Short mmCIF file of C-alpha atoms in Angstrom, two decimals:
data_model
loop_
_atom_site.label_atom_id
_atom_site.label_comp_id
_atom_site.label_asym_id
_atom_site.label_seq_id
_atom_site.Cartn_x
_atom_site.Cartn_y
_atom_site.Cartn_z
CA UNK A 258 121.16 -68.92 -3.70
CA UNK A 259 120.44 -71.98 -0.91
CA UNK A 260 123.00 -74.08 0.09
CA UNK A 261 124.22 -76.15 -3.18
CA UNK A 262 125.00 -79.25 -0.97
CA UNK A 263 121.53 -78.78 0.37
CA UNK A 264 119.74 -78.11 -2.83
CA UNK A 265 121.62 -81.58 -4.35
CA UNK A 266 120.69 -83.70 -1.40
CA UNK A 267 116.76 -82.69 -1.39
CA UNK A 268 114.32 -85.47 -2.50
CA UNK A 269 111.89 -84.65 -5.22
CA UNK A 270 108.68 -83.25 -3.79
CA UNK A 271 107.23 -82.23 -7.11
CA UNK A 272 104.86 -85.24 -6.86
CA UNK A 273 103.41 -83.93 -4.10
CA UNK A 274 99.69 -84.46 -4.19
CA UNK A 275 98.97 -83.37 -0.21
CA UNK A 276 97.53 -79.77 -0.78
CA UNK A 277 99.17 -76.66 0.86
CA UNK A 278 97.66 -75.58 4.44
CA UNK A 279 94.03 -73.98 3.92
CA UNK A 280 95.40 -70.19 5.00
CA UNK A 281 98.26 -70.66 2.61
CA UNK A 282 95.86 -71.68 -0.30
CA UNK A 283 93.74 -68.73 0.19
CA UNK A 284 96.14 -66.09 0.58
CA UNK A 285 97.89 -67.60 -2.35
CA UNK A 286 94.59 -67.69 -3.98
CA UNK A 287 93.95 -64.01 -3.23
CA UNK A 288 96.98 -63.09 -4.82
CA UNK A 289 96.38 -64.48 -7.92
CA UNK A 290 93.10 -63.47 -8.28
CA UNK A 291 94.34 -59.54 -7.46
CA UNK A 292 97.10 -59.88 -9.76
CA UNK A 293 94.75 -61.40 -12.78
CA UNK A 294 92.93 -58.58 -12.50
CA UNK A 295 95.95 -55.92 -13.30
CA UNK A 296 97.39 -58.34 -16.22
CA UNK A 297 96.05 -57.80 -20.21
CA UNK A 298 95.08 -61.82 -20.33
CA UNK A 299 92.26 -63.89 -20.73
CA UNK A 300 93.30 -66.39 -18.43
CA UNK A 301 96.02 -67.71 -16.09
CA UNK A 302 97.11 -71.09 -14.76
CA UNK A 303 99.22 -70.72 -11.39
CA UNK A 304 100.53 -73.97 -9.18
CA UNK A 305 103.30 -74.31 -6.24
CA UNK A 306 104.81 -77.21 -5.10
CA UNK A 307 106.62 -77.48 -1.51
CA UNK A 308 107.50 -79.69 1.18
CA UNK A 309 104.40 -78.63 2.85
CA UNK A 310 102.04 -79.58 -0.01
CA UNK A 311 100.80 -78.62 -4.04
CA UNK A 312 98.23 -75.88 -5.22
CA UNK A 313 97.08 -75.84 -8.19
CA UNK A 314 94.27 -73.01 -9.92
CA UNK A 315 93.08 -71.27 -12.48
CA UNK A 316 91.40 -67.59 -13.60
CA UNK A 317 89.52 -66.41 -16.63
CA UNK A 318 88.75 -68.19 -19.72
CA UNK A 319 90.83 -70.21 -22.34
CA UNK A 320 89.31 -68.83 -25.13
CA UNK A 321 86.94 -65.20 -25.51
CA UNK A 322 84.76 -66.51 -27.93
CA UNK A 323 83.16 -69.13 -26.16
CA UNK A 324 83.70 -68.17 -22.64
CA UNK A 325 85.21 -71.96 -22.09
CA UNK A 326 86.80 -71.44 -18.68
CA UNK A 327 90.87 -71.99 -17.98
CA UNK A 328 91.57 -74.85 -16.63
CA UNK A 329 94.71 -76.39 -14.86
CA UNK A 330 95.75 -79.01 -17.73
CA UNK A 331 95.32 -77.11 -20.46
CA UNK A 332 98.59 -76.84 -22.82
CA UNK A 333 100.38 -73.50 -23.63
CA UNK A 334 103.07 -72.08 -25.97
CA UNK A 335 106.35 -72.27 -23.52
CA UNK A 336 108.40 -69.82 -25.71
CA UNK A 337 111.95 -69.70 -23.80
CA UNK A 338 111.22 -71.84 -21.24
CA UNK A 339 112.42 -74.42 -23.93
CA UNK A 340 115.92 -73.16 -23.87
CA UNK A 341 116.68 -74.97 -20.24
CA UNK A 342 115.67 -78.36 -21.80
CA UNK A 343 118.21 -77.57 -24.63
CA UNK A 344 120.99 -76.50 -22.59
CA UNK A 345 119.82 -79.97 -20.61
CA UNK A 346 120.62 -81.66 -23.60
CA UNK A 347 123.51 -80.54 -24.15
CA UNK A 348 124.90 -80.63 -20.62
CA UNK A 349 124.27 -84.45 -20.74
CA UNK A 350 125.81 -85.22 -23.71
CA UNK A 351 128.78 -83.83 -22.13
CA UNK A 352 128.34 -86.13 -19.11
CA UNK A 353 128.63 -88.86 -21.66
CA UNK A 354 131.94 -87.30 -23.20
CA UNK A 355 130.00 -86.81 -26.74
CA UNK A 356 131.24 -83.24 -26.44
CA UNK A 357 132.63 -80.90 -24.03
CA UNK A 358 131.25 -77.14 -23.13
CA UNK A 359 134.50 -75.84 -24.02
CA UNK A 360 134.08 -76.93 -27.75
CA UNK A 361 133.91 -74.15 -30.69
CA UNK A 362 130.65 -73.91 -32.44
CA UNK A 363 133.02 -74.09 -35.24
CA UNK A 364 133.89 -77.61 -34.74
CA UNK A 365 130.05 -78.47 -35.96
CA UNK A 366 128.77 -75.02 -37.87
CA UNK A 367 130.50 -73.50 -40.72
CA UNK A 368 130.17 -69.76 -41.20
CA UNK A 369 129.82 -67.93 -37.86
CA UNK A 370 131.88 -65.16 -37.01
CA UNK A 371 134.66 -65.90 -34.53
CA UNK A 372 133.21 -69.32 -34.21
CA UNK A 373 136.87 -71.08 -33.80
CA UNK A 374 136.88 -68.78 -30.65
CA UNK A 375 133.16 -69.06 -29.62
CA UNK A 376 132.75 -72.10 -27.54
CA UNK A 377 129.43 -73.97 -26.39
CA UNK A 378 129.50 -72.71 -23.00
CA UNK A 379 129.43 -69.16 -24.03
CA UNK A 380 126.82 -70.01 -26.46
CA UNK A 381 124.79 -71.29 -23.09
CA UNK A 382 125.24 -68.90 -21.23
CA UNK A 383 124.87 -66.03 -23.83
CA UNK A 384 128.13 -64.33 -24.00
CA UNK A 385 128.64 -65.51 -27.66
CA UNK A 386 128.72 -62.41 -29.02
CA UNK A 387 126.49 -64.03 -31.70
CA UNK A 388 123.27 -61.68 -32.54
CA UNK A 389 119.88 -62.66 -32.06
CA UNK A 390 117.59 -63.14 -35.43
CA UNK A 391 114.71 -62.38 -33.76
CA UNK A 392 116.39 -58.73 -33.59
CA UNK A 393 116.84 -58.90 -37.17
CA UNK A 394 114.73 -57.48 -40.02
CA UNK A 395 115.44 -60.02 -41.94
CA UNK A 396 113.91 -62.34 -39.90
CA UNK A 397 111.00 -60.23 -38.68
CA UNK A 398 109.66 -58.49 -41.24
CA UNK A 399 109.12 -62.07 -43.07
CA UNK A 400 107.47 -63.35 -39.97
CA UNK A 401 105.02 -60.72 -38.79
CA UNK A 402 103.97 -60.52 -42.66
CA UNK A 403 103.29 -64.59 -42.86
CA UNK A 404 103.10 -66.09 -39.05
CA UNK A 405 102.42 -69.28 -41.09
CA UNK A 406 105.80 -69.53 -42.54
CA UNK A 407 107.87 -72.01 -41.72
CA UNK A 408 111.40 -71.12 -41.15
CA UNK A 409 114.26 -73.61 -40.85
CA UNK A 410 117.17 -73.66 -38.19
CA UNK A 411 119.88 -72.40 -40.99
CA UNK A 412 117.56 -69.74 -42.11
CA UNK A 413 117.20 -68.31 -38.47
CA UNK A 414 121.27 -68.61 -38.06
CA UNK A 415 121.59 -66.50 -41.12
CA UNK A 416 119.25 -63.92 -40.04
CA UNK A 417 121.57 -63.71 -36.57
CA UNK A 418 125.13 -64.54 -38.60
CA UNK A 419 124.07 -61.38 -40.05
CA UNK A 420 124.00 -59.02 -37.79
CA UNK A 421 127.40 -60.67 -36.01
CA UNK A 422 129.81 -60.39 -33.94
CA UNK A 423 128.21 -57.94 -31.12
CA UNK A 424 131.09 -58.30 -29.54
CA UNK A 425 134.36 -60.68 -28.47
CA UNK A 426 133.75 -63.88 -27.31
CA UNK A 427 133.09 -63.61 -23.59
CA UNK A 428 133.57 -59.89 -23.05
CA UNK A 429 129.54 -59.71 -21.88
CA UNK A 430 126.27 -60.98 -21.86
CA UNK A 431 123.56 -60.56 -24.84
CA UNK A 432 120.42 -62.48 -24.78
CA UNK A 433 120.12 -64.27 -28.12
CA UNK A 434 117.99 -66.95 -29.43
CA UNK A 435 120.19 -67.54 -32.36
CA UNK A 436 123.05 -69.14 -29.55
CA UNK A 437 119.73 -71.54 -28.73
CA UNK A 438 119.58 -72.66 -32.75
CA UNK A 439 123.07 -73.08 -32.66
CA UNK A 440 123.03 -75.54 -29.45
CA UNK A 441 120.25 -77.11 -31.48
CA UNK A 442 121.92 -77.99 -34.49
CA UNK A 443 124.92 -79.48 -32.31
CA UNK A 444 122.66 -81.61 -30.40
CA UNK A 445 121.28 -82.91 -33.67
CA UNK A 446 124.97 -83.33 -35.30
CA UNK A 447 126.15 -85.04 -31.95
CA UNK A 448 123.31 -87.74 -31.69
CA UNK A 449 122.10 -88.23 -35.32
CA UNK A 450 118.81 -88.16 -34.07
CA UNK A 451 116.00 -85.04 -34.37
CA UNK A 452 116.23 -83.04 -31.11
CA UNK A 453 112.23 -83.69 -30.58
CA UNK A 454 113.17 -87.67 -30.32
CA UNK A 455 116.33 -86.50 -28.24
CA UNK A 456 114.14 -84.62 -25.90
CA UNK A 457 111.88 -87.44 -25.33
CA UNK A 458 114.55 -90.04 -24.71
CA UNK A 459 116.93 -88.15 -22.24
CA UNK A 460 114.02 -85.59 -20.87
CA UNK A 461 110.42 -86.34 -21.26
CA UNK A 462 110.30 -90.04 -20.62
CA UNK A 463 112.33 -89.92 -17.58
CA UNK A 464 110.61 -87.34 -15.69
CA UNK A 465 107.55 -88.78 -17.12
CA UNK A 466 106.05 -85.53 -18.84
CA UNK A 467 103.32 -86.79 -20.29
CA UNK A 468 102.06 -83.27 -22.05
CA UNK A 469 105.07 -81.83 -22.81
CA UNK A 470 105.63 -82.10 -26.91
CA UNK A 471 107.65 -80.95 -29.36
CA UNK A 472 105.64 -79.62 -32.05
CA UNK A 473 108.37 -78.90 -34.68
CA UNK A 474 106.70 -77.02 -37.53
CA UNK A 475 103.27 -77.83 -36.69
CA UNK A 476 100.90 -75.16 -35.53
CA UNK A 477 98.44 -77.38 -33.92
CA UNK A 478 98.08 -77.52 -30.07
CA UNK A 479 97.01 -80.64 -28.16
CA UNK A 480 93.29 -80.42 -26.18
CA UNK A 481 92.65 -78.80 -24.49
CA UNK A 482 94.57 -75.60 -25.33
CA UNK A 483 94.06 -72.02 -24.53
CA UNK A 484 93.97 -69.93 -27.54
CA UNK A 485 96.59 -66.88 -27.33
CA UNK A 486 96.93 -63.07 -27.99
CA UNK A 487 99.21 -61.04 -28.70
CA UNK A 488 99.90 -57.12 -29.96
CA UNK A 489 103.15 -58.62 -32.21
CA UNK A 490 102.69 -58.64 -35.90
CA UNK A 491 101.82 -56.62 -38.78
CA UNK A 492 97.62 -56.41 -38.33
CA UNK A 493 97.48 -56.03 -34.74
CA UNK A 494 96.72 -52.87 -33.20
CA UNK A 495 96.67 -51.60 -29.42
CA UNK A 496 92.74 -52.03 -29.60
CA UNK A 497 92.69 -55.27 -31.27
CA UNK A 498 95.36 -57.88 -30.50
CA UNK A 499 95.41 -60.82 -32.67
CA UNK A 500 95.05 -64.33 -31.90
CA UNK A 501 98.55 -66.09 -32.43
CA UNK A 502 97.51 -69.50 -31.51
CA UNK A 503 98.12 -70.89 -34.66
CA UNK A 504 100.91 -68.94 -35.64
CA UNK A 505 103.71 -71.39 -37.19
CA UNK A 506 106.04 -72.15 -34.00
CA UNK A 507 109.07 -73.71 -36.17
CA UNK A 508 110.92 -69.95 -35.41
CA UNK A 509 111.35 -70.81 -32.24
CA UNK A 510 112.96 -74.49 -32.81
CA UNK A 511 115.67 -75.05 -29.57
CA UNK A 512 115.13 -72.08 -28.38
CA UNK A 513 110.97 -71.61 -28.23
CA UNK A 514 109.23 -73.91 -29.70
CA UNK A 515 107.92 -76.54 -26.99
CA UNK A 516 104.09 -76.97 -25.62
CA UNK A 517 103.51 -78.32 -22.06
CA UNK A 518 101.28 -78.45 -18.90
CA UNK A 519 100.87 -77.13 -15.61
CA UNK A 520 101.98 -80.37 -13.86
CA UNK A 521 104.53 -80.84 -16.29
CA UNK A 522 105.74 -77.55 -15.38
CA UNK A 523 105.66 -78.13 -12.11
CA UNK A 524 107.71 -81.47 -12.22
CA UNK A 525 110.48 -79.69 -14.92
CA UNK A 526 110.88 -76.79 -12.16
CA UNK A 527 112.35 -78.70 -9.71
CA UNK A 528 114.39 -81.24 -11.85
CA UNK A 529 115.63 -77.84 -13.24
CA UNK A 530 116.60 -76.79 -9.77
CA UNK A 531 118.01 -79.31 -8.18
CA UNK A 532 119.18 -82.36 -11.11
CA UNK A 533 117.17 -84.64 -10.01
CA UNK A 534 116.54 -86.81 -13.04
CA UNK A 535 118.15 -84.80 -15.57
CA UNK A 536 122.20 -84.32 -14.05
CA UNK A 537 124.70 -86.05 -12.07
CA UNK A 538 125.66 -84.09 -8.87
CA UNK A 539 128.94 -82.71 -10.69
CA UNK A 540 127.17 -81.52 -13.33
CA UNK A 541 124.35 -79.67 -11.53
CA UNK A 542 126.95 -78.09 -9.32
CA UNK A 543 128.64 -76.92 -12.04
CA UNK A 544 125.25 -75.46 -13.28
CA UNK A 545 123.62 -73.77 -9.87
CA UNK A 546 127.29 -71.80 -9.13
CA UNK A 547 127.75 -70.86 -13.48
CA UNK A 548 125.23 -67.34 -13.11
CA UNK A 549 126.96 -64.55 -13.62
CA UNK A 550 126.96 -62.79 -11.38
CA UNK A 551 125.65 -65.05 -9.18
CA UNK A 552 123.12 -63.86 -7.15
CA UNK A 553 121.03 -62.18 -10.33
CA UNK A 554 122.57 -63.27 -13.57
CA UNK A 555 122.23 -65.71 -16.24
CA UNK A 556 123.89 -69.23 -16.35
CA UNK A 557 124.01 -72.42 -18.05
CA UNK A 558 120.35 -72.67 -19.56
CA UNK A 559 118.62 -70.78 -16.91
CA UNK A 560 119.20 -67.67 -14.71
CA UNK A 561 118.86 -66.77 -11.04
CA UNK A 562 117.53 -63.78 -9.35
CA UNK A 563 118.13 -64.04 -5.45
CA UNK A 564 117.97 -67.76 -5.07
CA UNK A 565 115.17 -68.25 -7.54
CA UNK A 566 115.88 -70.17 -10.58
CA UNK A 567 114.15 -70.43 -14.06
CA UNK A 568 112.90 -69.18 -16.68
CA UNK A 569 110.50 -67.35 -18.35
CA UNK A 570 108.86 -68.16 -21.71
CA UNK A 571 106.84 -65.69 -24.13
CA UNK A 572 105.71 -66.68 -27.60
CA UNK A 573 103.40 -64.83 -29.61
CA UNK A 574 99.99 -65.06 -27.61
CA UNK A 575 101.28 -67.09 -24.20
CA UNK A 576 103.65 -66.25 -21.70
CA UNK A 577 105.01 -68.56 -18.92
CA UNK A 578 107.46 -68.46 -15.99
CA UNK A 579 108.98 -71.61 -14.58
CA UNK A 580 111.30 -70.75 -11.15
CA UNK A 581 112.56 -73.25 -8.34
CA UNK A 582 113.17 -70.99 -5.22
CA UNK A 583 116.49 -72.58 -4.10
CA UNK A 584 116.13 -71.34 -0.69
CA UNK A 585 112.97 -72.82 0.04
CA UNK A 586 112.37 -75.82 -2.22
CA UNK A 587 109.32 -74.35 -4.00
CA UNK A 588 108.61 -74.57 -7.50
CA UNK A 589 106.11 -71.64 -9.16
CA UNK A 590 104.75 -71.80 -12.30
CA UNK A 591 102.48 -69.31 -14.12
CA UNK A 592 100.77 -69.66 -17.40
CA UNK A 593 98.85 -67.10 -19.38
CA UNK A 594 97.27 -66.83 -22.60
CA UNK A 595 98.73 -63.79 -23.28
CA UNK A 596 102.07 -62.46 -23.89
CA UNK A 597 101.00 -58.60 -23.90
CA UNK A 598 103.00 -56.48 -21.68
CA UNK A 599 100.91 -53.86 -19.14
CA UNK A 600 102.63 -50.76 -17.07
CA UNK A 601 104.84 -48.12 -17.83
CA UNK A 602 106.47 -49.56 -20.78
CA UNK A 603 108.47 -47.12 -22.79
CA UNK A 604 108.96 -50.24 -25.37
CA UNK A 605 106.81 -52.76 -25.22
CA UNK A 606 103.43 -52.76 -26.59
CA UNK A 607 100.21 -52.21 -24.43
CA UNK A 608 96.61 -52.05 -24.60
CA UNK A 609 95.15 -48.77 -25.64
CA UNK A 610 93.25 -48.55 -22.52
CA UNK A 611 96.50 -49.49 -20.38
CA UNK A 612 96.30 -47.00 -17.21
CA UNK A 613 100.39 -47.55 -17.39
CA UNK A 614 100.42 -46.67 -13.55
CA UNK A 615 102.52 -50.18 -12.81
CA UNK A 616 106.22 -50.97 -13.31
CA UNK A 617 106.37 -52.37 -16.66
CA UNK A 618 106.24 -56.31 -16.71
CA UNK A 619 104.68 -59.13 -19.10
CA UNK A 620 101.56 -61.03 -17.11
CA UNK A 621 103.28 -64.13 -16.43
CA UNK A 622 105.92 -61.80 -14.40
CA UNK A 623 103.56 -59.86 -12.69
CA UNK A 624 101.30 -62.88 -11.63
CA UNK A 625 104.63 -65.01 -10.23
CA UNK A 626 105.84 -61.93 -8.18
CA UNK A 627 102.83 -60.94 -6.53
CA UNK A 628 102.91 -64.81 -5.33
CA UNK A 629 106.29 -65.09 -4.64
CA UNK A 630 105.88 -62.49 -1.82
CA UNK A 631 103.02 -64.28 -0.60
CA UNK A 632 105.43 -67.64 -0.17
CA UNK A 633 107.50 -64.98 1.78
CA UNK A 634 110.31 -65.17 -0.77
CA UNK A 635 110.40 -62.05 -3.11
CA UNK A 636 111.40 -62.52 -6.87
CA UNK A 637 112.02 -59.12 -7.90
CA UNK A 638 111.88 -59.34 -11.64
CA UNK A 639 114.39 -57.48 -14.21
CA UNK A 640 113.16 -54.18 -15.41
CA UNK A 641 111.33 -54.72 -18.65
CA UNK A 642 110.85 -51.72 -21.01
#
């Protein structure tokens, strides 16, 4: 992690329209093109932002059927990259007092286990002990059968209440969308407003993202839009993938359901990082020292691997990572049209004609960690199976 006085103190540089040196745009350029090529996607979108300048590309086409090319602006599924706006959200509503971290869930849901013992914070931060639905059969087998369907927040808490507690409140961490859902549903109870028009008031407008929506249950996409594939659902095979674009996004609600844009991105990834326009300095202190364990764990909203911080995103047919590389004031963004895994995955599924000779990573991944070696900053991503 860089210095948190330093990283609170920087100015924003994400509007940064100087471009990056000429060698550093080629070599960063070379990069991406190599690591395209090893990746199961039809195209990418890649841009960095630093105090020395902005690059921007992109590789491979938006949609197979008509060749149309990728192209910077186009809008993607963001998947989990949602889930640091949410914990945003609820981070400044306790700023203004209208709750507090340490609150139980139980306070504003009924019905979930231990949840006069579960508090927001370890809903955050995923130590909740509360399962994921998406790990649920309830919740899967209905949506690989009917993408279409459209799923409310309560019905994706029951599919996780289900399945609960994994484990005491606090003892560990557990990745679960259904603490996401929860967080939603406060936010909601706490404002009396939908979280789409809380998102715009007290995120969007103020960083001024101008393509960054909140879809709800609508499966459309604003143009332009890459269309996306994935090997998830019941008709899909390893030779065919299917193309999700459409898919019904209202599963994902708080904790996957936004759209956005590579500049967007690119602006959110440093707010993210350092506050700027989204936190007071208390409260984004509080956030850049709350990973656990610090150096490569998960925190309030967003985790950190080695002093970069972010997120990554996958939805059925797109995949995304969003990291601010605390050390160096750099903010990387990948997006791909794709969320299909490629490598030695023992798990995850892969083309049939997958030479499984890499580590095992979704294309996003692989894409932002070839680059973030070329910035001279490794991100050495998790192990994915």
């Amino acid at each position: 992690m860089g210095d948190v006085d330093d990283v609170l103190a920087r100015e924003p540089s994400s509007q940064m329209t100087e471009p990056l040196p000429e060698e550093l745009t080629a070599r960063l350029d070379a990069t991406a093109r190599e690591a395209f090529e090893q990746v199961p996607a039809p195209g990418a979108v890649v841009g960095v932002v630093s105090p020395q300048g902005r690059w921007t590309a992109a590789y491979g086409v938006a949609d197979p059927a008509t060749g149309e090319p990728m192209e910077v602006g186009v809008h993607t599924r963001i998947g989990s990259v949602t889930k640091p706006f949410t914990a945003t959200l609820v981070l400044q509503l306790a700023e203004e007092g209208r709750l507090s971290l340490e609150d139980p869930i139980g306070d504003y849901v009924e019905g979930i286990p231990n949840g006069e013992q579960i508090t927001l914070r370890q809903l955050t931060d995923m130590t909740s002990g509360v399962a994921s639905y998406t790990r649920s059969t309830a919740f899967t087998d209905r949506f690989f059968a009917a993408p279409e369907t459209v799923f409310t927040p309560e019905e994706l808490v029951a599919a996780g209440v289900s399945e609960s507690p994994l484990f005491a409140p606090g003892e560990r961490f557990d990745y679960s969308n259904t603490n996401y859902i929860l967080l939603g549903l406060v936010i909601e109870q706490v404002t009396g407003d939908p979280v789409g028009q809380v998102l715009e008031e007290k995120i969007f407008e103020p960083l001024e993202l101008e393509n960054t929506l909140w879809p709800g249950d609508s499966p459309e996409l604003p143009e332009p839009y890459a269309q996306g594939f994935t090997l998830q659902g019941d008709t899909t095979t390893p030779h065919a993938p299917d193309n999700a674009t459409h898919w019904n996004p209202s599963w994902g609600y708080t904790a996957g359901d936004l759209i956005s844009d590579m500049d967007d991105l690119l602006v959110y990834g440093q707010a993210l990082g350092t506050g700027h326009g989204l936190l007071g300095e208390q409260a984004q202190r509080e956030r850049l020292t709350s990973f656990q364990p610090p150096e490569s764990g998960y925190g309030l909203g967003f985790g950190c691997i080695d002093g970069w911080v972010g997120h990554t995103g996958e939805l059925p047919g797109y995949n995304t990572t969003v990291y601010y590389d605390t050390t160096t004031d750099t903010t990387v963004v990948v997006q791909v049209n794709s969320d299909i895994a490629s490598g030695d995955c023992p798990e995850s599924p892969v083309l049939a004609d997958d030479p499984k000779t890499l580590p095992c990573l979704s294309p996003a991944t692989r894409i932002f960690a070839e680059l973030s070696t070329t910035l001279g900053h490794t991100f050495t991503p998790n192990p994915q199976r």
